[in-house]
Short mmCIF file of C-alpha atoms in Angstrom, two decimals:
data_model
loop_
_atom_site.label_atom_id
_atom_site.label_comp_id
_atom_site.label_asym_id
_atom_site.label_seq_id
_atom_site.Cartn_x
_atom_site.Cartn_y
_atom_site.Cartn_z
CA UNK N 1 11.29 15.23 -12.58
CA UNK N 2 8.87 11.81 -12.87
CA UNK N 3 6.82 12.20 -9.98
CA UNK N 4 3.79 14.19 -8.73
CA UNK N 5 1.63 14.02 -5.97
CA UNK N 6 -2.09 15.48 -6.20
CA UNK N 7 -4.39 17.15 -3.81
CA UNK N 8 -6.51 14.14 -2.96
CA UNK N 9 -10.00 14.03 -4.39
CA UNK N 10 -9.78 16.83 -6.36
CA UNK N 11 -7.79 15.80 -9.57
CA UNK N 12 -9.82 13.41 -11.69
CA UNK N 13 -6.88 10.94 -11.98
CA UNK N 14 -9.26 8.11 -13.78
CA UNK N 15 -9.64 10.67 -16.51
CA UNK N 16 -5.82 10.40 -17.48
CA UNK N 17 -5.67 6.27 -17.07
CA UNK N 18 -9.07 6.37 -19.48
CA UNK N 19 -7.54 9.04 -21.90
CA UNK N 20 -3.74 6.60 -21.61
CA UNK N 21 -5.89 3.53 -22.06
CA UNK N 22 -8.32 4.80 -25.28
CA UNK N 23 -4.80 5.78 -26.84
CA UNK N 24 -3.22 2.20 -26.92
CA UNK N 25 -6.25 0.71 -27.76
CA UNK N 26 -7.46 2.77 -30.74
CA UNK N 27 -3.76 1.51 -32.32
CA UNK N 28 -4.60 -2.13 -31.45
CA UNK N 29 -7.79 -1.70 -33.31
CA UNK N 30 -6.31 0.29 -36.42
CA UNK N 31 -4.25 -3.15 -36.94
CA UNK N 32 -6.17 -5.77 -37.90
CA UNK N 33 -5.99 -9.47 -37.16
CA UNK N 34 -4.33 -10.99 -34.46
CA UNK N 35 -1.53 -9.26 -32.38
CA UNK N 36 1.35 -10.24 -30.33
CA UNK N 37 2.53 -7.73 -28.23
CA UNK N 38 6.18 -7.34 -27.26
CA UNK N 39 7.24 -5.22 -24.37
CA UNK N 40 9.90 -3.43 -23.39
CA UNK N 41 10.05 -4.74 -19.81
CA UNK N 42 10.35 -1.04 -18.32
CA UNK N 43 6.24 -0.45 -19.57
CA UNK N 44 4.93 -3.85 -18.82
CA UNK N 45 4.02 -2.47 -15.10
CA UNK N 46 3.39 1.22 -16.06
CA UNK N 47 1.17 0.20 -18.66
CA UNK N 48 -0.72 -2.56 -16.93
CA UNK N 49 -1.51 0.28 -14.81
CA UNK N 50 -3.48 1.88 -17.76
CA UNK N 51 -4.76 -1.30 -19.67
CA UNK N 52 -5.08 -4.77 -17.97
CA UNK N 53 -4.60 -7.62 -19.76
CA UNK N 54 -8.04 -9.18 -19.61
CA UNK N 55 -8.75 -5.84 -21.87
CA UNK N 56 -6.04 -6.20 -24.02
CA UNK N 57 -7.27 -10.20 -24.98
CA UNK N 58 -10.73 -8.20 -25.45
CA UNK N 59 -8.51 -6.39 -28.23
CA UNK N 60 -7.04 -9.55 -30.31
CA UNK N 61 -3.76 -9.73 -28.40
CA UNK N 62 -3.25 -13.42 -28.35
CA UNK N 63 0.42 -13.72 -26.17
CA UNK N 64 2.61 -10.68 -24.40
CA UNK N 65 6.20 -11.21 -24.62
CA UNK N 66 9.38 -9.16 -23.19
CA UNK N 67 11.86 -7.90 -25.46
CA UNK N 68 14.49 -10.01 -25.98
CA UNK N 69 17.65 -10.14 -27.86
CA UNK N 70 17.45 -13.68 -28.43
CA UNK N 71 14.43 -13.45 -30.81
CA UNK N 72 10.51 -14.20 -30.84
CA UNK N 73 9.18 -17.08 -29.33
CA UNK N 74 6.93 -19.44 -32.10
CA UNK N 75 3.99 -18.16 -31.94
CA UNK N 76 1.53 -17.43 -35.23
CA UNK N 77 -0.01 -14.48 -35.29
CA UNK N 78 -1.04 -11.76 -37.95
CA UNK N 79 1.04 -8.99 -36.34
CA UNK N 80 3.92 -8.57 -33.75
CA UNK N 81 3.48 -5.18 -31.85
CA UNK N 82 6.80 -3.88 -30.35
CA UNK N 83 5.28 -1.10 -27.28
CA UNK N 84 9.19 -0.06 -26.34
CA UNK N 85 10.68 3.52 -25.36
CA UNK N 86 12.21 5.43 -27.98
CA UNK N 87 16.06 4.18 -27.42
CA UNK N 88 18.54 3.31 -29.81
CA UNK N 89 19.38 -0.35 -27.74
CA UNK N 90 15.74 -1.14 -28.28
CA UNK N 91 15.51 -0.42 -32.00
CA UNK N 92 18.83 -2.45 -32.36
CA UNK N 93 16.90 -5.25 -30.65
CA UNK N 94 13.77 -4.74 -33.00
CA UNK N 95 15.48 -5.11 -36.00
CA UNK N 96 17.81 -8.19 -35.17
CA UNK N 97 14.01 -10.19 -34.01
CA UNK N 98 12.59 -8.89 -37.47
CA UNK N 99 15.88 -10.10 -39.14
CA UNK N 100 15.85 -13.21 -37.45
CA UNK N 101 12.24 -13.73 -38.74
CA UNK N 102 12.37 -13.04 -42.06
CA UNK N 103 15.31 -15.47 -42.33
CA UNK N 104 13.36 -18.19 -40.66
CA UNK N 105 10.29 -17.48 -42.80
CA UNK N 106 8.50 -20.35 -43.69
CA UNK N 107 5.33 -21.18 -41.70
CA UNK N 108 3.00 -19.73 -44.81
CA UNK N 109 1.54 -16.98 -42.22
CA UNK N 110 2.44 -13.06 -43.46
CA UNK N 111 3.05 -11.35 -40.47
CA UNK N 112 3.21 -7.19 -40.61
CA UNK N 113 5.63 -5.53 -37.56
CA UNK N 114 4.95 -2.62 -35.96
CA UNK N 115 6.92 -0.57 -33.37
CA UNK N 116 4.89 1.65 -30.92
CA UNK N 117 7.05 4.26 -28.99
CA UNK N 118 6.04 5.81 -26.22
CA UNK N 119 5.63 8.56 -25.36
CA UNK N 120 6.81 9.38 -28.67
CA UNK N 121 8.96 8.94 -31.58
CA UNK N 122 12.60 9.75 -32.10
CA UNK N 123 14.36 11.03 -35.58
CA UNK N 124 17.75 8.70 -33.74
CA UNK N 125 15.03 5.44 -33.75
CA UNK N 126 14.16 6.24 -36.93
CA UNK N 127 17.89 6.61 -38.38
CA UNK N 128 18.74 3.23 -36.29
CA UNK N 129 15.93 1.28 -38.20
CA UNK N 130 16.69 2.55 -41.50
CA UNK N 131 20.42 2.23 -40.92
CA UNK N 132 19.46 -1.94 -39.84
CA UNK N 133 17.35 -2.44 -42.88
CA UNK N 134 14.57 -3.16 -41.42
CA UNK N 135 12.98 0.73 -41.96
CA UNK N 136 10.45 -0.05 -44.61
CA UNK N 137 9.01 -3.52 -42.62
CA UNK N 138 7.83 -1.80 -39.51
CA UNK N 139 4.65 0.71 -39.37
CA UNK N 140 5.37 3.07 -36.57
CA UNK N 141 3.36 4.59 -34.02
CA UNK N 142 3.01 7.08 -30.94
CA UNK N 143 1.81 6.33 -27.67
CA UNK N 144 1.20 9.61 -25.96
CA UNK N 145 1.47 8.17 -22.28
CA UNK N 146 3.65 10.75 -20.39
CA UNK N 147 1.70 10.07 -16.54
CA UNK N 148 0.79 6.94 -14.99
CA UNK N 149 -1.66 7.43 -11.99
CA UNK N 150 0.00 4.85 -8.60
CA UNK N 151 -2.37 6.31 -7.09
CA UNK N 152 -5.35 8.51 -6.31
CA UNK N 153 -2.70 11.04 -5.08
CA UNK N 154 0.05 10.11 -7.23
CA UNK N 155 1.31 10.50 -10.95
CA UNK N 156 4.75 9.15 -12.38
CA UNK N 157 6.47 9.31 -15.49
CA UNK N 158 8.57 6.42 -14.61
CA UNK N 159 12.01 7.62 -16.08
CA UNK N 160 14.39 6.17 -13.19
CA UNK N 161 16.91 7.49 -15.38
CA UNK N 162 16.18 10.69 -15.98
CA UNK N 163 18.86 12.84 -13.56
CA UNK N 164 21.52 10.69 -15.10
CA UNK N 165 20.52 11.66 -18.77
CA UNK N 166 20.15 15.23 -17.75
CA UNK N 167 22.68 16.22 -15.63
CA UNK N 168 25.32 13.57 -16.45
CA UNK N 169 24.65 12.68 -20.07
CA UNK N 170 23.66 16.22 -20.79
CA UNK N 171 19.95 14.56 -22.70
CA UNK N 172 17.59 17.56 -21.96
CA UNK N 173 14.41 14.89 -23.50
CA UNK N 174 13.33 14.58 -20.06
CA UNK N 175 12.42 17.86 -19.47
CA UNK N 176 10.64 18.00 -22.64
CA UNK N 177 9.23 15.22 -21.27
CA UNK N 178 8.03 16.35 -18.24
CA UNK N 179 6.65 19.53 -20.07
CA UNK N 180 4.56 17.78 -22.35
CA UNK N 181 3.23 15.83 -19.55
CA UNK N 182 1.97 19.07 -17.47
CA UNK N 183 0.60 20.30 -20.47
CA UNK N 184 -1.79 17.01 -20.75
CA UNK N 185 -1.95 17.24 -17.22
CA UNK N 186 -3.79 20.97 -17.63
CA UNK N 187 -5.60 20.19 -20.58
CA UNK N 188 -8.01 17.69 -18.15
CA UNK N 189 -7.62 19.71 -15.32
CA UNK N 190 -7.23 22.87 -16.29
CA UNK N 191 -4.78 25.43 -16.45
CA UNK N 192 -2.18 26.03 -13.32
CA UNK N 193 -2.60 29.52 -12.68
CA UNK N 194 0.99 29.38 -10.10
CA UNK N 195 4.01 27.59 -10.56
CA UNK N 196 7.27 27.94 -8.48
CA UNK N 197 10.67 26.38 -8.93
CA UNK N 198 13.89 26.08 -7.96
CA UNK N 199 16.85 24.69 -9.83
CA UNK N 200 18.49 25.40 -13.25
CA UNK N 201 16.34 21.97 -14.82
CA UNK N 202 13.18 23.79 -13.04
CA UNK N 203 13.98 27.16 -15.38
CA UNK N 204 14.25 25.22 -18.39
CA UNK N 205 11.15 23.35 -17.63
CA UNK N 206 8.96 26.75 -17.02
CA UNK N 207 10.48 28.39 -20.04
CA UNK N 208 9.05 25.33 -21.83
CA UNK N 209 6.18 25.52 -20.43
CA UNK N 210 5.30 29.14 -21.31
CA UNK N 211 6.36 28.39 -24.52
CA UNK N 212 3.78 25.32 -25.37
CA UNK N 213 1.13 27.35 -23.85
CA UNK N 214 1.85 30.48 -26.04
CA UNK N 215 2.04 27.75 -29.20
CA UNK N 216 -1.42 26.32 -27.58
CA UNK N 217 -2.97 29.37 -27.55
CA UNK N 218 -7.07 28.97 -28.25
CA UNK N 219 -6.95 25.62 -27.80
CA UNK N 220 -6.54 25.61 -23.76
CA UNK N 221 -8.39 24.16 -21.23
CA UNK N 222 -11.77 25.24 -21.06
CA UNK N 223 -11.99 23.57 -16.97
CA UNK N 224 -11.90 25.36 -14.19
CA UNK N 225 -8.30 24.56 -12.81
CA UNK N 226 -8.07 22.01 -10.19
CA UNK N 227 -4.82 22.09 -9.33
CA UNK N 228 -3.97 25.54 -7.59
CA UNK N 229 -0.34 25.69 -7.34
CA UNK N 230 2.40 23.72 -9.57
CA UNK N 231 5.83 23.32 -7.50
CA UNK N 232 8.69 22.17 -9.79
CA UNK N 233 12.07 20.91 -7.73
CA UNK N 234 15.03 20.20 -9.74
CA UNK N 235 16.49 17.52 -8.09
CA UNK N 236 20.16 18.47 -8.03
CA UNK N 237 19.24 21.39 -5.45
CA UNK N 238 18.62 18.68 -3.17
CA UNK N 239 20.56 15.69 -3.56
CA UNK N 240 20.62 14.45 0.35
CA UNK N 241 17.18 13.81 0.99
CA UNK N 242 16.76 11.03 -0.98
CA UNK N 243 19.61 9.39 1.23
CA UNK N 244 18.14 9.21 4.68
CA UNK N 245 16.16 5.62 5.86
CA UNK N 246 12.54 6.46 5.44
CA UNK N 247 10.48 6.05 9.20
CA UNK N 248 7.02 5.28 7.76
CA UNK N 249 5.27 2.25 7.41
CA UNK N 250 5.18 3.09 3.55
CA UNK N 251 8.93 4.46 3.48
CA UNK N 252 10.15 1.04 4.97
CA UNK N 253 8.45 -1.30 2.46
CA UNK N 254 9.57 0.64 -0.13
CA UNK N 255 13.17 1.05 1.77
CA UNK N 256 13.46 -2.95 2.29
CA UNK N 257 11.80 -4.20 -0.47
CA UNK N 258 10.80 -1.73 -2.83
CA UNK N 259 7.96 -0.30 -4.06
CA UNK N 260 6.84 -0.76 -8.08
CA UNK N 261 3.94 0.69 -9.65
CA UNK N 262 2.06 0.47 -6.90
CA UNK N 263 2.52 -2.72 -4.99
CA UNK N 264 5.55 -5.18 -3.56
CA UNK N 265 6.83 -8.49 -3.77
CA UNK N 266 7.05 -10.22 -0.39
CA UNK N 267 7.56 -14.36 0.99
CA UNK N 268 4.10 -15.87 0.19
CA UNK N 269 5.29 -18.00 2.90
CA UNK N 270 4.56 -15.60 5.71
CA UNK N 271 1.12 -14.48 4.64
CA UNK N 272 -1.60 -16.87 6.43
CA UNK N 273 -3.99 -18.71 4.25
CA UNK N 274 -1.17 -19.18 1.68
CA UNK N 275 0.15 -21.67 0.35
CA UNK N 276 3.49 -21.53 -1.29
CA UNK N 277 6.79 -22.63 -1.10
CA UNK N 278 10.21 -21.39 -0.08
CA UNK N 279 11.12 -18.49 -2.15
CA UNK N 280 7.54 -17.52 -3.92
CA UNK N 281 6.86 -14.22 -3.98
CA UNK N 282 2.95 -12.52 -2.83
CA UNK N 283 2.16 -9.96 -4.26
CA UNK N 284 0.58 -7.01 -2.31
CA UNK N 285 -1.37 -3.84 -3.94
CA UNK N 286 -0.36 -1.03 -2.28
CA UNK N 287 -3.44 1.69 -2.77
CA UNK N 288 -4.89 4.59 -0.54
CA UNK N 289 -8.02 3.26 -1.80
CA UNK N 290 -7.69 0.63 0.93
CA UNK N 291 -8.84 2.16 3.79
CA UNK N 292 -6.48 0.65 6.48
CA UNK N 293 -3.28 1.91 4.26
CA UNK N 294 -4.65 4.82 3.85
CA UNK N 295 -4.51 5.48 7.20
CA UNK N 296 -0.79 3.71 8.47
CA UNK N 297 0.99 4.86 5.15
CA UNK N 298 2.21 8.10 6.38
CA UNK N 299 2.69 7.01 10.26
CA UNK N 300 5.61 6.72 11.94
CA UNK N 301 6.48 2.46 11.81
CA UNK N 302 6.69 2.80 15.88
CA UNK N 303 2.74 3.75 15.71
CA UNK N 304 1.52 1.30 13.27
CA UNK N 305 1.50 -1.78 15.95
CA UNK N 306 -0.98 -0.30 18.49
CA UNK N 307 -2.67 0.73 15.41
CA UNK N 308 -3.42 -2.98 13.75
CA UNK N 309 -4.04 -4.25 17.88
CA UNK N 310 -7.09 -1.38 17.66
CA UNK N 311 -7.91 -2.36 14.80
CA UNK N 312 -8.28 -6.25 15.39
CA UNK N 313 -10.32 -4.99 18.74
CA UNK N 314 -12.85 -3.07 16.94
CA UNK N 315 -13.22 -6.10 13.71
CA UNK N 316 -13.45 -8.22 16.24
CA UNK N 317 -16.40 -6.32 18.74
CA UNK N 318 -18.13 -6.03 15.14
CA UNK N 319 -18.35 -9.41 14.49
CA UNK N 320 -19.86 -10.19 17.72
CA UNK N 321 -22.54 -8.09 16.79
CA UNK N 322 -23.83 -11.00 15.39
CA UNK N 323 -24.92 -12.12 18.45
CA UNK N 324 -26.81 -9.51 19.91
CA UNK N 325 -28.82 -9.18 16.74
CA UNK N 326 -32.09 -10.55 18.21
CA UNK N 327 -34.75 -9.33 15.43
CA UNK N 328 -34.72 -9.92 11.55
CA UNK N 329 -34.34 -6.54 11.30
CA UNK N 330 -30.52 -6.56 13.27
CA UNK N 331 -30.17 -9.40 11.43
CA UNK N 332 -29.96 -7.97 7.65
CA UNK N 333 -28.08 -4.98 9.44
CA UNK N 334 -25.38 -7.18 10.57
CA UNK N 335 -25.57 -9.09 7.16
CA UNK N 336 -25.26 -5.45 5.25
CA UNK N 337 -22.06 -4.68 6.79
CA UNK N 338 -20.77 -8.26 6.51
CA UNK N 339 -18.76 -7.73 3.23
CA UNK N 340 -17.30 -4.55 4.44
CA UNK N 341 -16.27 -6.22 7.50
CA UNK N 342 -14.58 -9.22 6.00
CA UNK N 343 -12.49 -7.24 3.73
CA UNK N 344 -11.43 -5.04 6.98
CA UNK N 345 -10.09 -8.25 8.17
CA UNK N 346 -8.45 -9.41 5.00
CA UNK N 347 -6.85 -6.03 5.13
CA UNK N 348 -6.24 -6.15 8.60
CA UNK N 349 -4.77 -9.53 8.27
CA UNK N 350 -2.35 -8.72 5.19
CA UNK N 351 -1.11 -5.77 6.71
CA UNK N 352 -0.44 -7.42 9.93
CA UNK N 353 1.50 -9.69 7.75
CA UNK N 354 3.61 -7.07 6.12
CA UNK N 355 4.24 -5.21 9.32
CA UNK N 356 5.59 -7.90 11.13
CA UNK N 357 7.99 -8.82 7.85
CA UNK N 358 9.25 -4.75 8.14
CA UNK N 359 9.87 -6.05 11.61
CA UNK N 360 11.51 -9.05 11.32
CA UNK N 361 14.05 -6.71 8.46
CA UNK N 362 14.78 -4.34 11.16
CA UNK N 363 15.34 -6.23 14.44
CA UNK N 364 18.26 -8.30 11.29
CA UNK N 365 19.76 -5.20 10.56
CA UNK N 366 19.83 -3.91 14.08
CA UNK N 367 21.44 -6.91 14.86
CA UNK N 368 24.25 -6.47 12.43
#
């Protein structure tokens, strides 16, 4: 239900991180002053995905803070801006910071809340804030952001919870959800003209679908579609493959430490050139736009070794190019390709790195 992978090259995935990004920041800019932004800590990665931080500052966002129970930190702005999903726990946490500042008061500085859900409202948030008092202090928002792109290949809605609200909770807002989300999907890319499924969740969603695109009717995609097929898998008719150890080199950094939006948090300590102490963490961008991963990703672990030892080989015959460059002419060849060859072995260096920590995991647990 919150992921999707995309035929590579094809699927203009910067289109949906531009469209995600102009969203958040035309409600920055329709609140004027200063802004502090509070997160809830499930969208600070998904969203930096969308909007750095170095673009939010550009924006008037003066401090980012987590949502916390305990209350705001001191710091004076015009206007707190809550970005949070749509939950009841995180309206109940809203409205005991806004209590908390009202009672403390005092500094002389008016300060306006707002709340922005994403990916949209929810009549239960609303009841929750009016039910706390705190209702007719907060301006309230949408953030439309159903997909975050990983990847050039990948889109995720990032609802880890969503099979447990569906099937266990019986919460059917996922699907909705994920419906809305293909139906921005096909609006940039253009309409799907097959979908398959299998699954009771995978009926619902299709019936949902055909039902937005009947209410959409006139107003569809004018692109030719991109996307040629549309496969939806409800994950309950296939519960055991999630349960198996992943093989691949990307399967067992994500297996041993976990892949998050993108990248991984490894010892700092065991990366060369670094300095750091016991217990820091590195962290490493995991991207097919890097040219190395984009290769080892998908192979089996056992082939990545002879991989990175062809690798070094061929980095290192291309640096001695330099010294069989005899005319000026070599010489501004070799000097062309010299930034493309040092980030090969920055690559090649960091990924020799990570390897040999996957290593060092396995050869422990075979142990055990």
């Amino acid at each position: 239900m919150s992921r999707g992978h995309l035929n590579q090259g094809r699927v203009k995935v910067g289109d949906l991180r531009e469209l995600g990004r102009q969203e958040l920041l035309g409600i920055l800019d329709s609140i004027p002053g200063t802004k502090v932004l509070v997160w809830d800590e499930c969208l600070t990665g998904p969203i930096g995905l969308v909007a750095e931080y170095s673009v939010l500052k550009e924006h008037d966002v003066v401090k980012m803070f987590p949502l916390n129970s305990s209350g705001l930190p001191a710091v004076k702005a015009d206007n707190v801006v809550y970005i949070v999903r749509p939950t009841v726990q995180n309206c109940d946490v809203i409205a005991s910071n806004i209590r908390a500042e009202e009672r403390r008061g005092g500094s002389g500085l008016k300060t306006e809340y707002h709340a922005v859900f994403t990916p949209k409202k929810s009549l239960f948030c609303e009841k929750q804030l009016k039910e706390a008092g705190v209702f007719g202090s907060l301006s309230l928002y949408e953030l439309p952001l159903y997909l975050f792109p990983l990847d050039s290949d990948l889109l995720s809605m990032e609802l880890p919870n969503s099979f447990r609200e569906f099937f266990l909770e019986g919460d059917p807002t996922s699907i909705h959800y994920t419906a809305k989300a293909l139906t921005q999907l096909q609006i940039i890319c253009g309409t799907i003209p097959r979908i398959y499924g299998k699954g009771a969740g995978a009926v619902q969603l299709f019936d949902l679908l055909v039902r937005m695109r009947k209410e959409m009717a006139g107003i569809q995609s004018a692109v030719k579609p991109q996307i040629d097929s549309l496969v939806i898998l409800d994950r309950s008719v296939d519960l055991l493959s999630t349960l198996p150890t992943q093989l691949t080199y990307e399967g067992l950094i994500d297996e041993l430490f976990g892949i998050t939006q993108g990248s991984t948090k490894l010892p700092a300590e065991k990366f060369s050139g670094q300095e750091a102490e016991a217990g820091d963490q590195k962290v490493v961008q995991l991207s097919s736009t890097e040219l190395l991963y984009a290769e080892i990703r998908g192979l089996n672990f056992n082939a990545v070794g002879p991989t990175l030892s062809r690798k070094a080989r061929n980095i290192s015959a291309q640096f001695q190019e330099r010294h069989d460059a005899k005319t000026v002419r070599q010489m501004k060849e070799f000097v062309e390709k010299l930034p493309s060859m040092q980030a090969a072995k920055l690559s090649l260096g960091t990924h020799t790195s990570v390897a040999e920590l996957v290593k060092e995991q396995i050869d422990r647990k075979s142990v055990v």
